[in-house]
Amino acid sequence: MMIKNIDHIGIAVKSLDEALPLYTETLKLKLEGIETVESQGVKVAFILAGNTRLELLEALSPASPIAKFIEKRGEGIHHVALGVDDIEDRIKEIKEAGLCMIDDSSRKGAHNADVAFVHPKSTAGVLYELCEQALSKEEQK
């Protein structure tokens, strides 16, 4: 199976501190955790929302892709992450199907997941992230 699930929905925000109360206090969703992903220039907060997660993304610098996104489009939905197994095989299949990838191979993202982005010019303007979650210690046994 190519796609397992929607792993998360990425939402660009100017400030995690300002955005989090909407999700945790008003919407009563549970904050799973916050981490910095230096390689992608973001600080992220994962929020549990039923059987998926919301990933709030705050730029670490004005040069970050998230800062550029917010400057151009404003805060809001940035990407939809699709859960996959064997991400390198999925990248190959997508390229063979004629879609353009931003990433020709996976890189590390939040939660040490392997991620790769499909160019939105190939997907009617939607930025999709392929996301292969790292195995937990129990799953590796």
PDB file of C-alpha atoms in Angstrom:
ATOM      1  CA  MET A   1       0.000   0.000   0.000  1.00  0.00           C
ATOM      2  CA  MET A   2       1.435   3.356  -0.990  1.00  0.00           C
ATOM      3  CA  ILE A   3      -0.252   5.607   1.610  1.00  0.00           C
ATOM      4  CA  LYS A   4      -1.145   4.350   5.113  1.00  0.00           C
ATOM      5  CA  ASN A   5      -2.842   7.377   6.627  1.00  0.00           C
ATOM      6  CA  ILE A   6      -2.738  11.106   7.146  1.00  0.00           C
ATOM      7  CA  ASP A   7       0.129  11.345   9.598  1.00  0.00           C
ATOM      8  CA  HIS A   8      -0.350  15.032  10.364  1.00  0.00           C
ATOM      9  CA  ILE A   9      -1.403  18.399   8.996  1.00  0.00           C
ATOM     10  CA  GLY A  10       1.253  21.110   9.113  1.00  0.00           C
ATOM     11  CA  ILE A  11       0.086  24.606  10.069  1.00  0.00           C
ATOM     12  CA  ALA A  12       2.402  27.598   9.745  1.00  0.00           C
ATOM     13  CA  VAL A  13       2.203  30.027  12.669  1.00  0.00           C
ATOM     14  CA  LYS A  14       4.104  33.185  13.523  1.00  0.00           C
ATOM     15  CA  SER A  15       4.434  32.196  17.179  1.00  0.00           C
ATOM     16  CA  LEU A  16       3.867  28.905  18.973  1.00  0.00           C
ATOM     17  CA  ASP A  17       3.360  30.796  22.231  1.00  0.00           C
ATOM     18  CA  GLU A  18       0.529  32.812  20.685  1.00  0.00           C
ATOM     19  CA  ALA A  19      -1.013  29.915  18.736  1.00  0.00           C
ATOM     20  CA  LEU A  20      -0.973  27.144  21.340  1.00  0.00           C
ATOM     21  CA  PRO A  21      -3.749  28.492  23.620  1.00  0.00           C
ATOM     22  CA  LEU A  22      -6.254  28.202  20.745  1.00  0.00           C
ATOM     23  CA  TYR A  23      -5.524  24.496  20.427  1.00  0.00           C
ATOM     24  CA  THR A  24      -4.891  23.516  24.043  1.00  0.00           C
ATOM     25  CA  GLU A  25      -7.268  25.809  25.933  1.00  0.00           C
ATOM     26  CA  THR A  26     -10.057  26.735  23.520  1.00  0.00           C
ATOM     27  CA  LEU A  27     -10.224  23.523  21.461  1.00  0.00           C
ATOM     28  CA  LYS A  28      -9.113  21.368  24.441  1.00  0.00           C
ATOM     29  CA  LEU A  29      -6.640  19.339  22.355  1.00  0.00           C
ATOM     30  CA  LYS A  30      -3.624  17.709  23.981  1.00  0.00           C
ATOM     31  CA  LEU A  31      -0.129  19.063  23.379  1.00  0.00           C
ATOM     32  CA  GLU A  32       2.058  16.061  22.623  1.00  0.00           C
ATOM     33  CA  GLY A  33       5.348  17.924  22.660  1.00  0.00           C
ATOM     34  CA  ILE A  34       7.539  20.671  21.252  1.00  0.00           C
ATOM     35  CA  GLU A  35      10.857  20.220  19.476  1.00  0.00           C
ATOM     36  CA  THR A  36      13.281  22.142  17.328  1.00  0.00           C
ATOM     37  CA  VAL A  37      14.219  20.801  13.903  1.00  0.00           C
ATOM     38  CA  GLU A  38      17.310  22.834  13.043  1.00  0.00           C
ATOM     39  CA  SER A  39      17.738  21.161   9.642  1.00  0.00           C
ATOM     40  CA  GLN A  40      14.371  22.548   8.531  1.00  0.00           C
ATOM     41  CA  GLY A  41      14.623  25.851  10.370  1.00  0.00           C
ATOM     42  CA  VAL A  42      11.546  25.307  12.530  1.00  0.00           C
ATOM     43  CA  LYS A  43      10.284  24.827  16.036  1.00  0.00           C
ATOM     44  CA  VAL A  44       7.283  22.504  16.014  1.00  0.00           C
ATOM     45  CA  ALA A  45       4.486  21.629  18.400  1.00  0.00           C
ATOM     46  CA  PHE A  46       2.549  18.405  17.869  1.00  0.00           C
ATOM     47  CA  ILE A  47      -1.062  18.404  18.999  1.00  0.00           C
ATOM     48  CA  LEU A  48      -3.204  15.280  19.186  1.00  0.00           C
ATOM     49  CA  ALA A  49      -6.457  15.661  17.267  1.00  0.00           C
ATOM     50  CA  GLY A  50      -8.301  12.363  17.274  1.00  0.00           C
ATOM     51  CA  ASN A  51      -6.476   9.820  15.140  1.00  0.00           C
ATOM     52  CA  THR A  52      -4.122  12.365  13.569  1.00  0.00           C
ATOM     53  CA  ARG A  53      -1.883  15.195  14.688  1.00  0.00           C
ATOM     54  CA  LEU A  54      -1.649  18.871  13.970  1.00  0.00           C
ATOM     55  CA  GLU A  55       1.920  20.128  13.583  1.00  0.00           C
ATOM     56  CA  LEU A  56       2.304  23.821  14.336  1.00  0.00           C
ATOM     57  CA  LEU A  57       5.421  25.204  12.639  1.00  0.00           C
ATOM     58  CA  GLU A  58       7.210  28.357  13.803  1.00  0.00           C
ATOM     59  CA  ALA A  59      10.163  29.700  11.801  1.00  0.00           C
ATOM     60  CA  LEU A  60      13.507  29.890  13.583  1.00  0.00           C
ATOM     61  CA  SER A  61      14.718  32.712  11.326  1.00  0.00           C
ATOM     62  CA  PRO A  62      13.472  34.986   8.547  1.00  0.00           C
ATOM     63  CA  ALA A  63      15.325  32.737   6.049  1.00  0.00           C
ATOM     64  CA  SER A  64      13.280  29.684   7.047  1.00  0.00           C
ATOM     65  CA  PRO A  65      10.892  28.261   4.442  1.00  0.00           C
ATOM     66  CA  ILE A  66       8.074  28.700   6.993  1.00  0.00           C
ATOM     67  CA  ALA A  67       8.888  32.408   7.419  1.00  0.00           C
ATOM     68  CA  LYS A  68       8.823  32.814   3.644  1.00  0.00           C
ATOM     69  CA  PHE A  69       5.521  30.917   3.445  1.00  0.00           C
ATOM     70  CA  ILE A  70       3.905  33.163   6.084  1.00  0.00           C
ATOM     71  CA  GLU A  71       5.254  36.291   4.405  1.00  0.00           C
ATOM     72  CA  LYS A  72       3.762  35.222   1.069  1.00  0.00           C
ATOM     73  CA  ARG A  73       0.521  33.504   2.146  1.00  0.00           C
ATOM     74  CA  GLY A  74      -0.015  34.269   5.826  1.00  0.00           C
ATOM     75  CA  GLU A  75      -0.513  31.793   8.637  1.00  0.00           C
ATOM     76  CA  GLY A  76      -2.448  28.630   7.887  1.00  0.00           C
ATOM     77  CA  ILE A  77      -2.270  25.152   6.451  1.00  0.00           C
ATOM     78  CA  HIS A  78       1.197  24.518   5.059  1.00  0.00           C
ATOM     79  CA  HIS A  79       1.172  20.807   4.184  1.00  0.00           C
ATOM     80  CA  VAL A  80      -0.541  17.464   4.541  1.00  0.00           C
ATOM     81  CA  ALA A  81       1.754  14.662   5.693  1.00  0.00           C
ATOM     82  CA  LEU A  82       0.977  11.207   4.384  1.00  0.00           C
ATOM     83  CA  GLY A  83       2.189   8.247   6.405  1.00  0.00           C
ATOM     84  CA  VAL A  84       4.155   5.709   4.378  1.00  0.00           C
ATOM     85  CA  ASP A  85       6.380   2.680   4.798  1.00  0.00           C
ATOM     86  CA  ASP A  86       9.546   2.335   2.708  1.00  0.00           C
ATOM     87  CA  ILE A  87       9.767   6.043   1.925  1.00  0.00           C
ATOM     88  CA  GLU A  88      12.541   5.639  -0.653  1.00  0.00           C
ATOM     89  CA  ASP A  89      10.324   3.229  -2.627  1.00  0.00           C
ATOM     90  CA  ARG A  90       7.403   5.689  -2.369  1.00  0.00           C
ATOM     91  CA  ILE A  91       9.597   8.522  -3.699  1.00  0.00           C
ATOM     92  CA  LYS A  92      10.624   6.337  -6.628  1.00  0.00           C
ATOM     93  CA  GLU A  93       6.987   5.377  -7.380  1.00  0.00           C
ATOM     94  CA  ILE A  94       5.837   9.007  -7.248  1.00  0.00           C
ATOM     95  CA  LYS A  95       8.609  10.124  -9.591  1.00  0.00           C
ATOM     96  CA  GLU A  96       7.809   7.232 -11.971  1.00  0.00           C
ATOM     97  CA  ALA A  97       4.188   8.415 -11.964  1.00  0.00           C
ATOM     98  CA  GLY A  98       5.409  11.766 -13.293  1.00  0.00           C
ATOM     99  CA  LEU A  99       5.158  13.895 -10.176  1.00  0.00           C
ATOM    100  CA  CYS A 100       7.938  16.285  -9.231  1.00  0.00           C
ATOM    101  CA  MET A 101       9.625  15.837  -5.848  1.00  0.00           C
ATOM    102  CA  ILE A 102      11.205  18.641  -3.846  1.00  0.00           C
ATOM    103  CA  ASP A 103      13.332  15.982  -2.140  1.00  0.00           C
ATOM    104  CA  ASP A 104      14.851  13.238  -4.300  1.00  0.00           C
ATOM    105  CA  SER A 105      15.613  11.259  -1.151  1.00  0.00           C
ATOM    106  CA  SER A 106      14.350  11.405   2.415  1.00  0.00           C
ATOM    107  CA  ARG A 107      15.743  13.579   5.178  1.00  0.00           C
ATOM    108  CA  LYS A 108      15.187  13.680   8.927  1.00  0.00           C
ATOM    109  CA  GLY A 109      12.208  15.587  10.247  1.00  0.00           C
ATOM    110  CA  ALA A 110      10.472  15.963  13.593  1.00  0.00           C
ATOM    111  CA  HIS A 111      10.309  12.875  15.819  1.00  0.00           C
ATOM    112  CA  ASN A 112      13.299  11.544  13.825  1.00  0.00           C
ATOM    113  CA  ALA A 113      10.915  10.573  11.027  1.00  0.00           C
ATOM    114  CA  ASP A 114      12.153  10.254   7.452  1.00  0.00           C
ATOM    115  CA  VAL A 115      10.395  12.867   5.310  1.00  0.00           C
ATOM    116  CA  ALA A 116      10.289  14.036   1.698  1.00  0.00           C
ATOM    117  CA  PHE A 117       8.102  16.639   0.026  1.00  0.00           C
ATOM    118  CA  VAL A 118       6.168  16.381  -3.238  1.00  0.00           C
ATOM    119  CA  HIS A 119       6.227  19.633  -5.200  1.00  0.00           C
ATOM    120  CA  PRO A 120       2.827  21.390  -5.091  1.00  0.00           C
ATOM    121  CA  LYS A 121       3.060  22.180  -8.829  1.00  0.00           C
ATOM    122  CA  SER A 122       2.476  18.441  -9.361  1.00  0.00           C
ATOM    123  CA  THR A 123      -0.442  18.158  -6.934  1.00  0.00           C
ATOM    124  CA  ALA A 124      -2.876  20.965  -7.754  1.00  0.00           C
ATOM    125  CA  GLY A 125      -1.181  23.384  -5.359  1.00  0.00           C
ATOM    126  CA  VAL A 126      -1.114  21.147  -2.265  1.00  0.00           C
ATOM    127  CA  LEU A 127       2.240  20.522  -0.575  1.00  0.00           C
ATOM    128  CA  TYR A 128       2.368  16.868   0.456  1.00  0.00           C
ATOM    129  CA  GLU A 129       4.947  15.430   2.801  1.00  0.00           C
ATOM    130  CA  LEU A 130       5.743  11.735   2.774  1.00  0.00           C
ATOM    131  CA  CYS A 131       6.448  10.701   6.348  1.00  0.00           C
ATOM    132  CA  GLU A 132       7.904   7.396   7.539  1.00  0.00           C
ATOM    133  CA  GLN A 133       7.849   7.382  11.316  1.00  0.00           C
ATOM    134  CA  ALA A 134      10.895   6.073  13.174  1.00  0.00           C
ATOM    135  CA  LEU A 135      10.261   2.770  14.884  1.00  0.00           C
ATOM    136  CA  SER A 136       9.925   2.771  18.646  1.00  0.00           C
ATOM    137  CA  LYS A 137      12.235   0.498  20.640  1.00  0.00           C
ATOM    138  CA  GLU A 138       9.352  -1.956  21.101  1.00  0.00           C
ATOM    139  CA  GLU A 139       8.634  -2.049  17.352  1.00  0.00           C
ATOM    140  CA  GLN A 140      12.319  -2.660  16.545  1.00  0.00           C
ATOM    141  CA  LYS A 141      12.356  -5.894  18.608  1.00  0.00           C
TER     142      LYS A 141
END
